[in-house]
C-alpha cells in the first residue's frame, strides 16, 4: 500500500480501550496565538530594519510599532498559559540548548527589549529641542537604529525556533514535521508581518512588502505541501478542523498575495490584502497546533508508525 | 546560569549528569505475571506521597477506573480483558536513561537524582507544560487546580533513607520489585527464561534494553502481550534524539528568512 509514495502501515492495531498513549499538550489557545504574534514581531522587526536602512521612514515606524505590540502580546500569551504565571521568571534560572523553550526564552529576552527600544525611539521627533529632552531627541535615531538591528538579528531565530518547540515532543504530527515546520513558520511570519505593514504603511513605501509577500507565500506553500505528504501522520493536517483551517489559511494566503500584487495602485485593495495575509498567518498557526492535538489524542498515530519501524527493523535484521 | 548537559553518554545517567561516586542506579522491575490487580500500589503511592484524590471516577470499561497515569495517579493498574486472557499490569514512570521531560524542561525543575531517577522539584516548576507532550509514554501530567507537573519520584525521599518505594513495599505478590537496576535486569532475564521453559512463549521484557530509543528504562516490565495492548508505545524514542537535526533545519529556515528580506529590500523602489 502506498499513498504519496509513503508506505501506509496496516490500519488494524490493538490499543488499551482506545485510550491515548501519549498525553496531549495542556497548552491552551494562548500558544497558537503566541506562534502568530511571535511571527508578526519577528517579521515586523526585519521589515523595520530594512525600511530604516533604505530610507523608508513610514514603513520603519509601522514595522517598529508592530514589532513592539506583537512582542508585548507574545509575552502576555506565554505568561498567561503557564500553570503558575507568577513563576514565569523561573525560565531565567537556566539556559538549556536541549530545551527549545529555554532557547526561545533567551531569544525573546534579547529581542523584546531591543524591539521596545527601537519603537520608543520613534517618539524622538516629538520631544522638545532643548535640555535633557533635546539630548534624547538627538540620540533617538542612532539608538533606534542600533536597537532595530539587534532585534532584526534575533528575528529569524524568533520566527523559526517555534517550529523546533513543537517538533521536540512525542506528538507524532509535530515531531515528524520537524524538517518543514521552521520553513512553514518563517513563511507564515513574513506573510503576516508584510500583511500588517501593508495595512499600515503608505503605498509609496510598500514595494519591498509586495516582494516579501511573494517569497513568503512560496516558502509557506512549499513547506505546507511537505507537511501534508508525510503519510499517516499527515492525516491530522488534511482532515478535521485542522484541515479546514489549513486550507482556509492557504486560500487567504493566495488571495492576499494576488491582491498585494494586483492592488498596488489601490490603498484599499492593499489594505484588504494585508488583512487576508494576517488572517492566513493566524489560521496556519492554529491549524498546525490543532493537528498536533488530534495526533496526540488518537493512539493510532503513536502506535502504527512505531509498529512499522519495528517491522522494518526486523525485516532488515533478517536480510 | 548555564547547566552542563551531557545526557547522551551511555551507561549510568547519574554519572553522566555530573554525580561523582553516585550510588548504583535504582529502579523497578514490574513482573506483570505476578500482578493480581489489587491496586495496593496505587493506594500506597497516594498515601505516602500525599497525592490528591481525583474523585469517584467510573470509566465503565473494565476493573480499571484509574484509566491512565496522571498527575494524581503515579501508579496505574491496567486491566486487559480479552477472550484469550485477563492481564493486569501496574504501570509507572519509566525513569528513562534519556528522559525527554528532563531534556525539554526550561526551568531546571526536572532533574536527575544520584540514583539515576528523574524527579520534579515542585518549588521550581512553573507549569509551562512542555514536559507533558515530550514524554513518549504519556506519564507526566499537569495537576489542573495546581498548574504544576507531577509524576512518580520513585519515592526519592524513601530511597534516600535506604527504604523501599511505597508501591513495591505494599505489593503483596512482589510483582513490583525494587533494587539496583543491574540486579533487576539479571533477575528479569532469568524469569523470562523460566517462563519460556514453562511453556509461556509470549513472556517478553519491555524497557530493559539500553539500546532502545530511550537508552533503556529505569522502570521496566515483563509483559505477556504486545506493549500497545497495555497502553504502552511499542518503540518509544526520546524526541531530543533528533534535536540537533531540528536546530539545523531551523537555522536553515532562519537564513532563508533573512536572505529573502534582504532581497526584497534591495529589489528597487517599485
Coordinates of C-alpha atoms in Angstrom, one line a residue:
Chain A
X1 CA 0.0 0.0 0.0
X2 CA 1.3 3.4 -0.7
X3 CA 0.0 7.0 -0.5
X4 CA 2.1 9.9 -1.8
X5 CA 5.0 7.5 -2.0
X6 CA 4.9 6.6 1.7
X7 CA 4.1 3.1 2.8
X8 CA 1.0 3.1 4.9
X9 CA 1.0 0.6 7.8
X10 CA -2.0 -1.7 8.3
X11 CA -4.9 0.1 9.9
X12 CA -5.7 -2.5 12.4
X13 CA -3.9 -2.4 15.7
X14 CA -4.5 -3.2 19.3
X15 CA -4.8 -0.5 21.9
X16 CA -5.8 -0.2 25.6
X17 CA -9.5 0.6 25.2
X18 CA -8.7 3.1 22.5
X19 CA -7.1 5.4 25.1
X20 CA -4.3 7.7 24.0
X21 CA -0.7 6.6 24.7
X22 CA 0.9 10.0 24.9
X23 CA -0.5 13.0 26.7
X24 CA -1.8 15.8 24.5
X25 CA -0.3 19.2 25.3
X26 CA -2.1 21.0 28.0
X27 CA -1.4 24.3 26.3
X28 CA -4.4 26.5 25.7
X29 CA -5.1 28.8 22.7
X30 CA -2.5 31.2 24.1
X31 CA 0.2 29.1 22.4
X32 CA -1.0 29.2 18.8
X33 CA -1.8 32.8 19.4
X34 CA 1.8 33.3 20.5
X35 CA 3.1 31.5 17.4
X36 CA 1.1 34.0 15.4
X37 CA 2.2 37.2 17.3
X38 CA 5.8 36.0 17.7
X39 CA 6.0 35.6 13.9
X40 CA 4.5 39.0 13.5
X41 CA 7.0 40.6 15.9
X42 CA 9.9 38.9 14.1
X43 CA 8.8 39.7 10.6
X44 CA 8.0 43.3 11.5
X45 CA 11.4 43.8 13.1
X46 CA 13.0 42.6 9.8
X47 CA 10.8 44.9 7.8
X48 CA 11.6 47.8 10.1
X49 CA 15.3 47.5 9.8
X50 CA 15.1 47.0 6.0
X51 CA 13.0 50.2 5.8
X52 CA 15.3 52.1 8.1
X53 CA 18.4 51.2 6.1
X54 CA 16.7 52.0 2.8
X55 CA 15.2 55.3 3.9
X56 CA 11.6 54.4 4.1
X57 CA 10.6 56.2 7.3
X58 CA 6.9 55.5 7.4
X59 CA 7.5 51.8 6.9
X60 CA 10.2 51.8 9.5
X61 CA 7.8 53.4 12.0
X62 CA 5.0 50.9 11.3
X63 CA 7.4 48.0 11.5
X64 CA 8.9 49.1 14.8
X65 CA 5.5 49.8 16.4
X66 CA 4.0 46.5 15.1
X67 CA 7.0 44.6 16.4
X68 CA 6.7 46.1 19.9
X69 CA 2.9 45.5 20.0
X70 CA 3.3 41.9 18.8
X71 CA 6.2 41.0 21.2
X72 CA 4.1 42.5 24.0
X73 CA 1.2 40.3 23.1
X74 CA 3.5 37.3 22.8
X75 CA 4.9 37.8 26.3
X76 CA 1.3 38.1 27.7
X77 CA 0.3 34.9 26.0
X78 CA 3.3 33.0 27.2
X79 CA 3.0 34.0 30.8
X80 CA -0.8 33.6 30.8
X81 CA -0.5 30.0 29.6
X82 CA 1.7 28.9 32.5
X83 CA 0.2 26.8 35.2
X84 CA 1.9 29.1 37.7
X85 CA 2.2 32.5 35.9
X86 CA 3.8 34.2 38.9
X87 CA 6.8 31.9 38.4
X88 CA 7.4 33.0 34.8
X89 CA 10.9 34.2 35.8
X90 CA 11.9 30.6 36.7
X91 CA 12.5 30.3 32.9
X92 CA 15.6 32.5 33.5
X93 CA 17.2 30.2 36.1
X94 CA 18.9 28.1 33.3
X95 CA 20.0 28.2 29.7
X96 CA 19.5 24.8 28.1
X97 CA 20.1 24.0 24.5
X98 CA 18.2 20.7 24.9
X99 CA 15.0 22.8 25.7
X100 CA 13.7 24.8 22.7
X101 CA 11.5 26.6 25.3
X102 CA 14.6 27.7 27.2
X103 CA 16.3 28.8 24.0
X104 CA 13.2 30.7 23.0
X105 CA 13.1 32.4 26.4
X106 CA 16.6 33.8 25.8
X107 CA 15.8 34.8 22.2
X108 CA 12.8 36.7 23.5
X109 CA 14.8 38.2 26.4
X110 CA 17.2 39.8 23.8
X111 CA 14.6 40.5 21.1
X112 CA 11.9 42.1 23.3
X113 CA 13.9 45.0 24.9
X114 CA 15.6 45.7 21.5
X115 CA 12.3 45.8 19.7
X116 CA 11.0 48.0 22.5
X117 CA 13.9 50.5 22.3
X118 CA 13.5 50.7 18.5
X119 CA 9.8 51.5 18.9
X120 CA 10.3 54.0 21.7
X121 CA 13.0 55.8 19.7
X122 CA 10.2 56.8 17.3
X123 CA 9.0 59.5 19.8
X124 CA 12.2 61.4 19.2
X125 CA 10.8 64.0 16.7
X126 CA 8.1 64.9 19.2
X127 CA 10.5 65.8 22.0
X128 CA 11.5 69.4 22.9
X129 CA 14.7 70.6 21.2
X130 CA 16.4 71.7 24.4
X131 CA 17.7 70.3 27.7
X132 CA 17.7 66.6 28.5
X133 CA 14.8 66.0 26.1
X134 CA 16.9 67.6 23.4
X135 CA 19.7 65.2 24.1
X136 CA 17.2 62.3 23.9
X137 CA 15.8 63.7 20.7
X138 CA 19.3 63.7 19.2
X139 CA 20.3 60.2 20.2
X140 CA 17.0 58.6 19.4
X141 CA 17.7 57.9 15.7
X142 CA 21.1 56.2 16.2
X143 CA 19.9 54.3 19.3
X144 CA 16.7 53.3 17.4
X145 CA 18.8 52.1 14.5
X146 CA 21.1 50.0 16.7
X147 CA 18.2 48.5 18.7
X148 CA 16.4 47.8 15.4
X149 CA 19.5 46.0 14.1
X150 CA 19.7 43.9 17.3
X151 CA 16.1 42.9 17.1
X152 CA 16.3 42.1 13.4
X153 CA 19.4 39.9 14.1
X154 CA 17.3 37.9 16.6
X155 CA 14.2 37.9 14.4
X156 CA 14.9 34.9 12.2
X157 CA 15.6 32.8 15.3
X158 CA 12.4 34.0 17.0
X159 CA 10.3 33.1 13.9
X160 CA 11.8 29.6 13.4
X161 CA 12.6 28.3 16.9
X162 CA 8.9 27.7 17.4
X163 CA 9.0 25.0 14.7
X164 CA 11.5 23.2 16.9
X165 CA 9.4 24.0 20.0
X166 CA 6.5 22.0 18.6
X167 CA 8.6 19.3 16.9
X168 CA 10.7 18.5 20.0
X169 CA 7.8 16.5 21.5
X170 CA 6.4 13.0 21.2
X171 CA 3.4 14.4 19.4
X172 CA 3.5 12.4 16.1
X173 CA 2.3 15.0 13.6
X174 CA 4.6 17.7 15.1
X175 CA 7.7 15.5 15.6
X176 CA 7.6 14.0 12.1
X177 CA 7.2 17.5 10.6
X178 CA 10.4 18.8 12.1
X179 CA 12.2 19.4 8.7
X180 CA 9.3 21.6 7.5
X181 CA 7.8 23.4 10.4
X182 CA 10.6 26.1 10.7
X183 CA 10.2 26.9 7.0
X184 CA 6.4 26.9 7.3
X185 CA 6.6 29.2 10.3
X186 CA 9.2 31.6 8.7
X187 CA 6.9 31.9 5.6
X188 CA 3.9 32.5 7.8
X189 CA 5.8 35.1 9.9
X190 CA 6.9 37.1 6.8
X191 CA 3.4 36.9 5.2
X192 CA 1.7 38.0 8.4
X193 CA 4.1 40.8 9.1
X194 CA 4.1 42.0 5.5
X195 CA 0.3 42.0 5.6
X196 CA 0.2 44.0 8.8
X197 CA 2.6 46.6 7.4
X198 CA 0.7 46.7 4.1
X199 CA -2.3 47.9 6.1
X200 CA -0.2 50.5 8.0
X201 CA 2.4 51.8 5.5
X202 CA 1.8 54.2 2.6
X203 CA 1.8 52.7 -0.9
X204 CA 4.9 54.5 -2.0
X205 CA 7.0 52.6 0.5
X206 CA 5.3 49.2 0.1
X207 CA 7.4 47.8 -2.8
X208 CA 9.5 45.6 -0.6
X209 CA 6.4 44.3 1.2
X210 CA 4.9 43.0 -2.1
X211 CA 8.2 41.2 -3.0
X212 CA 8.3 39.8 0.6
X213 CA 4.7 38.5 0.3
X214 CA 5.6 36.6 -2.8
X215 CA 8.6 35.0 -1.3
X216 CA 6.8 34.2 2.0
X217 CA 3.9 32.6 0.1
X218 CA 6.3 30.4 -1.9
X219 CA 8.0 29.3 1.4
X220 CA 4.8 28.6 3.2
X221 CA 3.1 26.8 0.3
X222 CA 6.1 24.6 -0.4
X223 CA 6.6 23.7 3.3
X224 CA 2.9 23.2 3.8
X225 CA 2.9 20.7 0.9
X226 CA 5.6 18.7 2.5
X227 CA 3.8 18.6 5.9
X228 CA 0.8 17.2 4.1
X229 CA 2.8 14.4 2.5
X230 CA 4.3 12.5 5.4
X231 CA 2.0 9.5 5.2
X232 CA -0.3 8.6 8.1
X233 CA 0.8 11.4 10.5
X234 CA -0.2 13.9 7.8
X235 CA -3.9 12.9 8.2
X236 CA -4.5 15.4 11.1
X237 CA -3.3 18.2 8.8
X238 CA -5.6 17.2 5.9
X239 CA -8.8 16.3 7.8
X240 CA -11.0 17.6 10.5
X241 CA -10.8 21.1 12.0
X242 CA -7.0 21.5 11.3
X243 CA -7.6 20.5 7.7
X244 CA -10.3 23.2 7.3
X245 CA -8.1 25.8 9.0
X246 CA -5.0 24.9 6.9
X247 CA -7.0 25.1 3.7
X248 CA -8.5 28.4 4.7
X249 CA -5.1 29.8 5.6
X250 CA -3.8 28.7 2.2
X251 CA -6.8 30.3 0.3
X252 CA -6.3 33.6 2.3
X253 CA -2.5 33.4 1.5
X254 CA -3.1 33.1 -2.2
X255 CA -5.8 35.8 -2.2
X256 CA -3.7 38.1 -0.2
X257 CA -0.6 37.6 -2.4
X258 CA -2.6 38.2 -5.6
X259 CA -4.3 41.2 -4.1
X260 CA -1.0 42.6 -2.9
X261 CA 0.5 42.3 -6.4
X262 CA -2.5 43.5 -8.4
X263 CA -3.7 46.1 -6.0
X264 CA -0.5 48.1 -5.8
X265 CA -2.3 51.2 -7.1
X266 CA -5.2 51.0 -4.6
X267 CA -4.8 51.8 -0.9
X268 CA -8.0 49.8 -0.2
X269 CA -7.0 46.7 -2.1
X270 CA -3.5 46.7 -0.5
X271 CA -5.1 47.0 3.0
X272 CA -7.6 44.2 2.3
X273 CA -4.8 42.0 1.0
X274 CA -2.9 42.8 4.2
X275 CA -5.8 41.7 6.3
X276 CA -6.1 38.5 4.4
X277 CA -2.4 37.7 4.9
X278 CA -2.7 38.4 8.6
X279 CA -5.7 36.1 8.8
X280 CA -3.8 33.5 6.8
X281 CA -0.9 33.5 9.2
X282 CA -3.2 33.1 12.2
X283 CA -5.1 30.3 10.6
X284 CA -1.9 28.4 9.7
X285 CA -0.7 28.6 13.3
X286 CA -4.0 27.4 14.8
X287 CA -4.2 24.6 12.2
X288 CA -0.7 23.2 13.0
X289 CA -1.5 23.4 16.7
X290 CA -4.8 21.6 16.3
X291 CA -3.2 18.9 14.1
X292 CA -0.8 18.1 16.9
X293 CA -3.6 17.8 19.4
X294 CA -5.5 15.4 17.1
X295 CA -2.5 13.2 16.6
X296 CA -1.7 13.0 20.3
X297 CA -5.3 12.0 21.2
X298 CA -5.6 9.1 18.8
X299 CA -3.3 6.1 19.7
X300 CA -3.2 5.1 16.0
X301 CA -0.7 7.9 15.2
X302 CA 1.6 6.8 18.0
X303 CA 1.4 3.1 17.6
X304 CA 1.3 2.5 13.9
X305 CA 4.4 4.3 12.8
X306 CA 6.3 2.7 15.7
X307 CA 5.0 -0.7 14.7
X308 CA 6.1 -0.1 11.2
X309 CA 9.5 0.9 12.4
X310 CA 9.9 -2.3 14.3
X311 CA 8.6 -4.4 11.4
X312 CA 11.1 -2.8 9.1
X313 CA 13.9 -3.2 11.6
X314 CA 13.1 -6.9 12.0
X315 CA 13.0 -7.3 8.2
X316 CA 16.3 -5.6 7.8
X317 CA 17.8 -7.8 10.5
X318 CA 16.6 -11.0 8.7
X319 CA 18.2 -9.9 5.5
Chain B
X1 CA 23.4 30.3 34.7
X2 CA 24.4 27.6 32.2
X3 CA 23.9 24.0 33.0
X4 CA 26.3 21.4 31.6
X5 CA 24.3 18.8 29.7
X6 CA 26.0 15.5 29.0
X7 CA 23.0 13.2 29.0
X8 CA 23.8 11.3 25.8
X9 CA 26.7 9.4 27.4
X10 CA 25.9 5.8 27.5
X11 CA 25.6 3.9 30.7
X12 CA 25.0 5.5 34.1
X13 CA 22.8 8.5 33.8
X14 CA 23.7 9.8 37.3
X15 CA 27.4 9.9 36.4
X16 CA 26.6 11.5 33.0
X17 CA 24.7 14.2 34.9
X18 CA 27.8 15.0 36.9
X19 CA 27.4 13.0 40.1
X20 CA 30.8 11.8 41.5
X21 CA 30.7 8.4 43.2
X22 CA 27.0 8.1 42.7
X23 CA 25.2 5.1 44.3
X24 CA 24.1 2.3 42.0
X25 CA 21.2 3.2 39.6
X26 CA 18.0 2.1 41.3
X27 CA 14.8 1.1 39.5
X28 CA 11.7 -1.0 39.3
X29 CA 11.2 -4.4 37.7
X30 CA 7.4 -4.9 37.4
X31 CA 6.6 -8.6 36.6
X32 CA 3.0 -8.5 35.3
X33 CA 2.7 -12.3 35.5
X34 CA 2.6 -11.9 39.3
X35 CA 0.1 -8.9 39.4
X36 CA -3.3 -9.7 40.9
X37 CA -4.7 -6.2 40.2
X38 CA -5.2 -5.4 43.9
X39 CA -4.2 -1.8 43.4
X40 CA -2.3 -1.7 46.7
X41 CA 0.5 0.0 44.8
X42 CA -1.9 2.9 43.7
X43 CA -3.1 3.3 47.2
X44 CA 0.3 3.1 49.0
X45 CA 1.7 5.7 46.5
X46 CA -1.1 8.1 47.2
X47 CA -0.8 7.7 50.9
X48 CA 2.9 8.1 51.1
X49 CA 3.2 10.9 48.5
X50 CA 0.0 12.7 49.6
X51 CA -1.3 12.6 46.0
X52 CA -4.8 14.1 45.9
X53 CA -7.8 12.0 45.1
X54 CA -9.5 12.5 41.7
X55 CA -13.0 11.9 43.0
X56 CA -15.1 8.8 42.2
X57 CA -14.5 8.0 38.5
X58 CA -16.3 5.1 36.9
X59 CA -14.9 4.7 33.5
X60 CA -17.2 1.8 32.5
X61 CA -14.6 -0.1 30.5
X62 CA -13.1 -2.6 32.9
X63 CA -11.9 -3.0 36.5
X64 CA -9.7 -0.1 35.7
X65 CA -11.3 3.1 37.0
X66 CA -7.9 4.9 37.3
X67 CA -7.6 5.0 33.5
X68 CA -4.1 6.2 33.0
X69 CA -1.0 7.6 34.7
X70 CA -1.8 11.2 35.6
X71 CA -0.7 14.0 37.9
X72 CA -2.8 12.4 40.6
X73 CA -2.1 8.7 39.8
X74 CA 1.6 7.8 39.8
X75 CA 0.9 4.0 39.7
X76 CA -1.8 2.8 37.4
X77 CA -3.0 -0.8 37.3
X78 CA -4.2 -1.7 33.8
X79 CA -6.8 -4.5 33.4
X80 CA -6.9 -6.1 29.9
X81 CA -9.8 -8.5 29.4
X82 CA -9.8 -10.4 26.1
X83 CA -11.2 -13.8 25.1
X84 CA -7.7 -15.2 25.4
X85 CA -6.6 -13.9 28.8
X86 CA -7.0 -11.5 31.6
X87 CA -3.9 -9.3 32.0
X88 CA -3.0 -7.0 34.8
X89 CA -0.1 -4.6 34.9
X90 CA 1.0 -1.9 37.3
X91 CA 2.3 1.0 35.1
X92 CA 4.6 3.7 36.4
X93 CA 7.1 6.4 35.3
X94 CA 9.9 4.7 33.3
X95 CA 12.7 7.0 34.7
X96 CA 14.3 6.8 31.2
X97 CA 18.1 6.8 30.7
X98 CA 17.4 9.5 28.1
X99 CA 14.5 11.4 29.6
X100 CA 12.7 13.8 27.2
X101 CA 10.8 15.5 30.1
X102 CA 14.2 16.4 31.7
X103 CA 15.8 17.5 28.4
X104 CA 13.0 19.9 27.5
X105 CA 12.3 21.4 31.0
X106 CA 13.1 25.1 30.6
X107 CA 13.3 25.9 34.3
X108 CA 15.6 23.1 35.6
X109 CA 12.7 21.9 37.7
X110 CA 13.1 18.3 36.5
X111 CA 16.5 16.8 37.5
X112 CA 18.4 13.6 37.5
X113 CA 18.9 12.2 41.0
X114 CA 22.0 10.4 42.3
X115 CA 20.1 7.2 41.9
X116 CA 19.6 7.8 38.2
X117 CA 15.9 8.6 38.6
X118 CA 14.1 11.7 37.3
X119 CA 12.2 14.0 39.7
X120 CA 10.2 17.2 39.5
X121 CA 11.1 20.0 42.0
X122 CA 7.7 21.3 43.0
X123 CA 9.1 24.6 44.2
X124 CA 10.7 25.3 40.8
X125 CA 8.1 24.1 38.3
X126 CA 6.2 27.0 36.8
X127 CA 3.7 24.8 34.9
X128 CA 4.9 25.6 31.4
X129 CA 3.7 22.1 30.4
X130 CA 6.5 21.3 28.0
X131 CA 7.4 18.0 29.6
X132 CA 3.9 16.7 29.1
X133 CA 3.8 16.2 25.3
X134 CA 7.5 15.4 25.4
X135 CA 7.1 12.2 27.3
X136 CA 6.9 9.3 24.8
X137 CA 5.0 7.2 27.4
X138 CA 2.4 9.9 28.4
X139 CA 3.4 9.7 32.1
X140 CA 4.0 13.2 33.4
X141 CA 0.9 15.4 33.6
X142 CA -0.4 18.8 34.8
X143 CA -2.5 18.9 38.0
X144 CA -5.3 21.1 36.9
X145 CA -6.1 23.0 40.1
X146 CA -2.4 23.4 40.9
X147 CA -0.9 24.2 37.5
X148 CA 2.3 22.3 38.0
X149 CA 3.6 19.0 36.5
X150 CA 3.7 15.9 38.7
X151 CA 4.8 12.3 38.4
X152 CA 6.4 9.4 40.2
X153 CA 9.6 10.3 42.1
X154 CA 10.5 6.6 42.7
X155 CA 10.0 7.7 46.3
X156 CA 13.1 9.8 46.3
X157 CA 12.6 10.6 50.0
X158 CA 12.3 6.9 50.9
X159 CA 15.1 5.5 48.8
X160 CA 17.4 8.3 50.1
X161 CA 16.8 6.8 53.6
X162 CA 17.5 3.3 52.4
X163 CA 13.8 2.3 52.3
X164 CA 11.8 0.6 49.5
X165 CA 9.4 2.8 47.5
X166 CA 5.8 2.7 48.8
X167 CA 4.4 0.8 45.9
X168 CA 6.9 -2.0 46.0
X169 CA 6.7 -2.2 49.8
X170 CA 2.9 -2.6 49.5
X171 CA 2.8 -5.1 46.6
X172 CA 1.6 -8.4 48.2
X173 CA 2.9 -10.6 45.3
X174 CA 6.3 -9.0 44.6
X175 CA 5.1 -8.1 41.2
X176 CA 6.8 -4.8 41.8
X177 CA 10.4 -5.3 42.6
X178 CA 12.8 -2.5 43.6
X179 CA 16.5 -2.7 43.6
X180 CA 19.8 -1.9 41.7
X181 CA 18.9 -1.9 38.0
X182 CA 21.7 -4.3 37.1
X183 CA 20.4 -6.9 39.5
X184 CA 16.8 -6.4 38.4
X185 CA 17.8 -6.8 34.7
X186 CA 19.6 -10.1 35.5
X187 CA 16.7 -11.3 37.6
X188 CA 14.2 -10.4 34.8
X189 CA 16.2 -12.3 32.2
X190 CA 16.1 -15.5 34.3
X191 CA 12.4 -15.0 35.0
X192 CA 11.7 -14.8 31.2
X193 CA 13.8 -17.9 30.6
X194 CA 11.9 -19.7 33.3
X195 CA 8.6 -18.7 31.8
X196 CA 9.7 -19.7 28.3
X197 CA 10.8 -23.1 29.6
X198 CA 7.5 -23.5 31.5
X199 CA 5.5 -23.0 28.2
X200 CA 4.8 -19.3 28.2
X201 CA 6.4 -18.2 25.0
X202 CA 4.6 -14.8 25.0
X203 CA 6.5 -13.6 28.0
X204 CA 8.8 -10.7 27.0
X205 CA 10.7 -7.9 28.6
X206 CA 9.8 -4.2 27.9
X207 CA 12.1 -1.3 28.5
X208 CA 15.1 -3.4 29.7
X209 CA 17.3 -2.8 26.6
X210 CA 19.9 0.1 27.0
X211 CA 20.0 0.1 23.1
X212 CA 16.4 1.1 22.7
X213 CA 15.1 4.6 21.8
X214 CA 15.3 6.0 25.3
X215 CA 18.5 4.3 26.3
X216 CA 16.6 1.8 28.5
X217 CA 14.1 2.4 31.3
X218 CA 14.9 2.7 35.0
X219 CA 11.5 1.0 35.5
X220 CA 10.9 -1.9 33.1
X221 CA 8.4 -4.7 32.7
X222 CA 7.7 -8.3 32.0
X223 CA 4.7 -8.4 29.7
X224 CA 2.5 -11.2 28.3
X225 CA 1.3 -9.4 25.1
X226 CA 2.4 -6.6 22.8
X227 CA 3.1 -3.3 24.6
X228 CA 0.2 -1.4 23.0
X229 CA -2.3 -3.8 24.4
X230 CA -1.3 -2.4 27.8
X231 CA -1.3 1.2 26.5
X232 CA 2.5 1.3 26.1
X233 CA 4.2 2.6 23.0
X234 CA 5.8 -0.3 21.1
X235 CA 9.0 1.6 20.1
X236 CA 9.4 4.8 22.1
X237 CA 12.2 7.2 21.1
X238 CA 13.4 10.2 23.1
X239 CA 12.3 13.2 21.0
X240 CA 15.6 15.1 21.7
X241 CA 17.5 12.4 19.7
X242 CA 16.5 14.4 16.6
X243 CA 17.1 17.8 18.2
X244 CA 20.4 18.6 16.5
X245 CA 18.8 18.0 13.2
X246 CA 15.8 20.1 14.2
X247 CA 18.1 23.0 15.1
X248 CA 19.9 22.7 11.8
X249 CA 16.6 22.9 9.9
X250 CA 15.6 25.9 12.0
X251 CA 18.9 27.5 11.2
X252 CA 18.5 27.0 7.5
X253 CA 14.9 28.4 7.6
X254 CA 16.3 31.4 9.6
X255 CA 18.9 32.1 6.9
X256 CA 16.4 31.8 4.2
X257 CA 14.1 34.3 6.0
X258 CA 17.0 36.8 6.4
X259 CA 18.1 36.4 2.8
X260 CA 14.5 36.8 1.5
X261 CA 14.2 40.1 3.5
X262 CA 17.5 41.4 2.2
X263 CA 16.5 40.6 -1.4
X264 CA 13.0 42.2 -1.0
X265 CA 14.6 45.5 0.1
X266 CA 17.4 45.5 -2.4
X267 CA 14.9 44.9 -5.2
X268 CA 14.3 48.5 -6.1
X269 CA 11.7 51.0 -5.0
X270 CA 8.6 49.9 -7.0

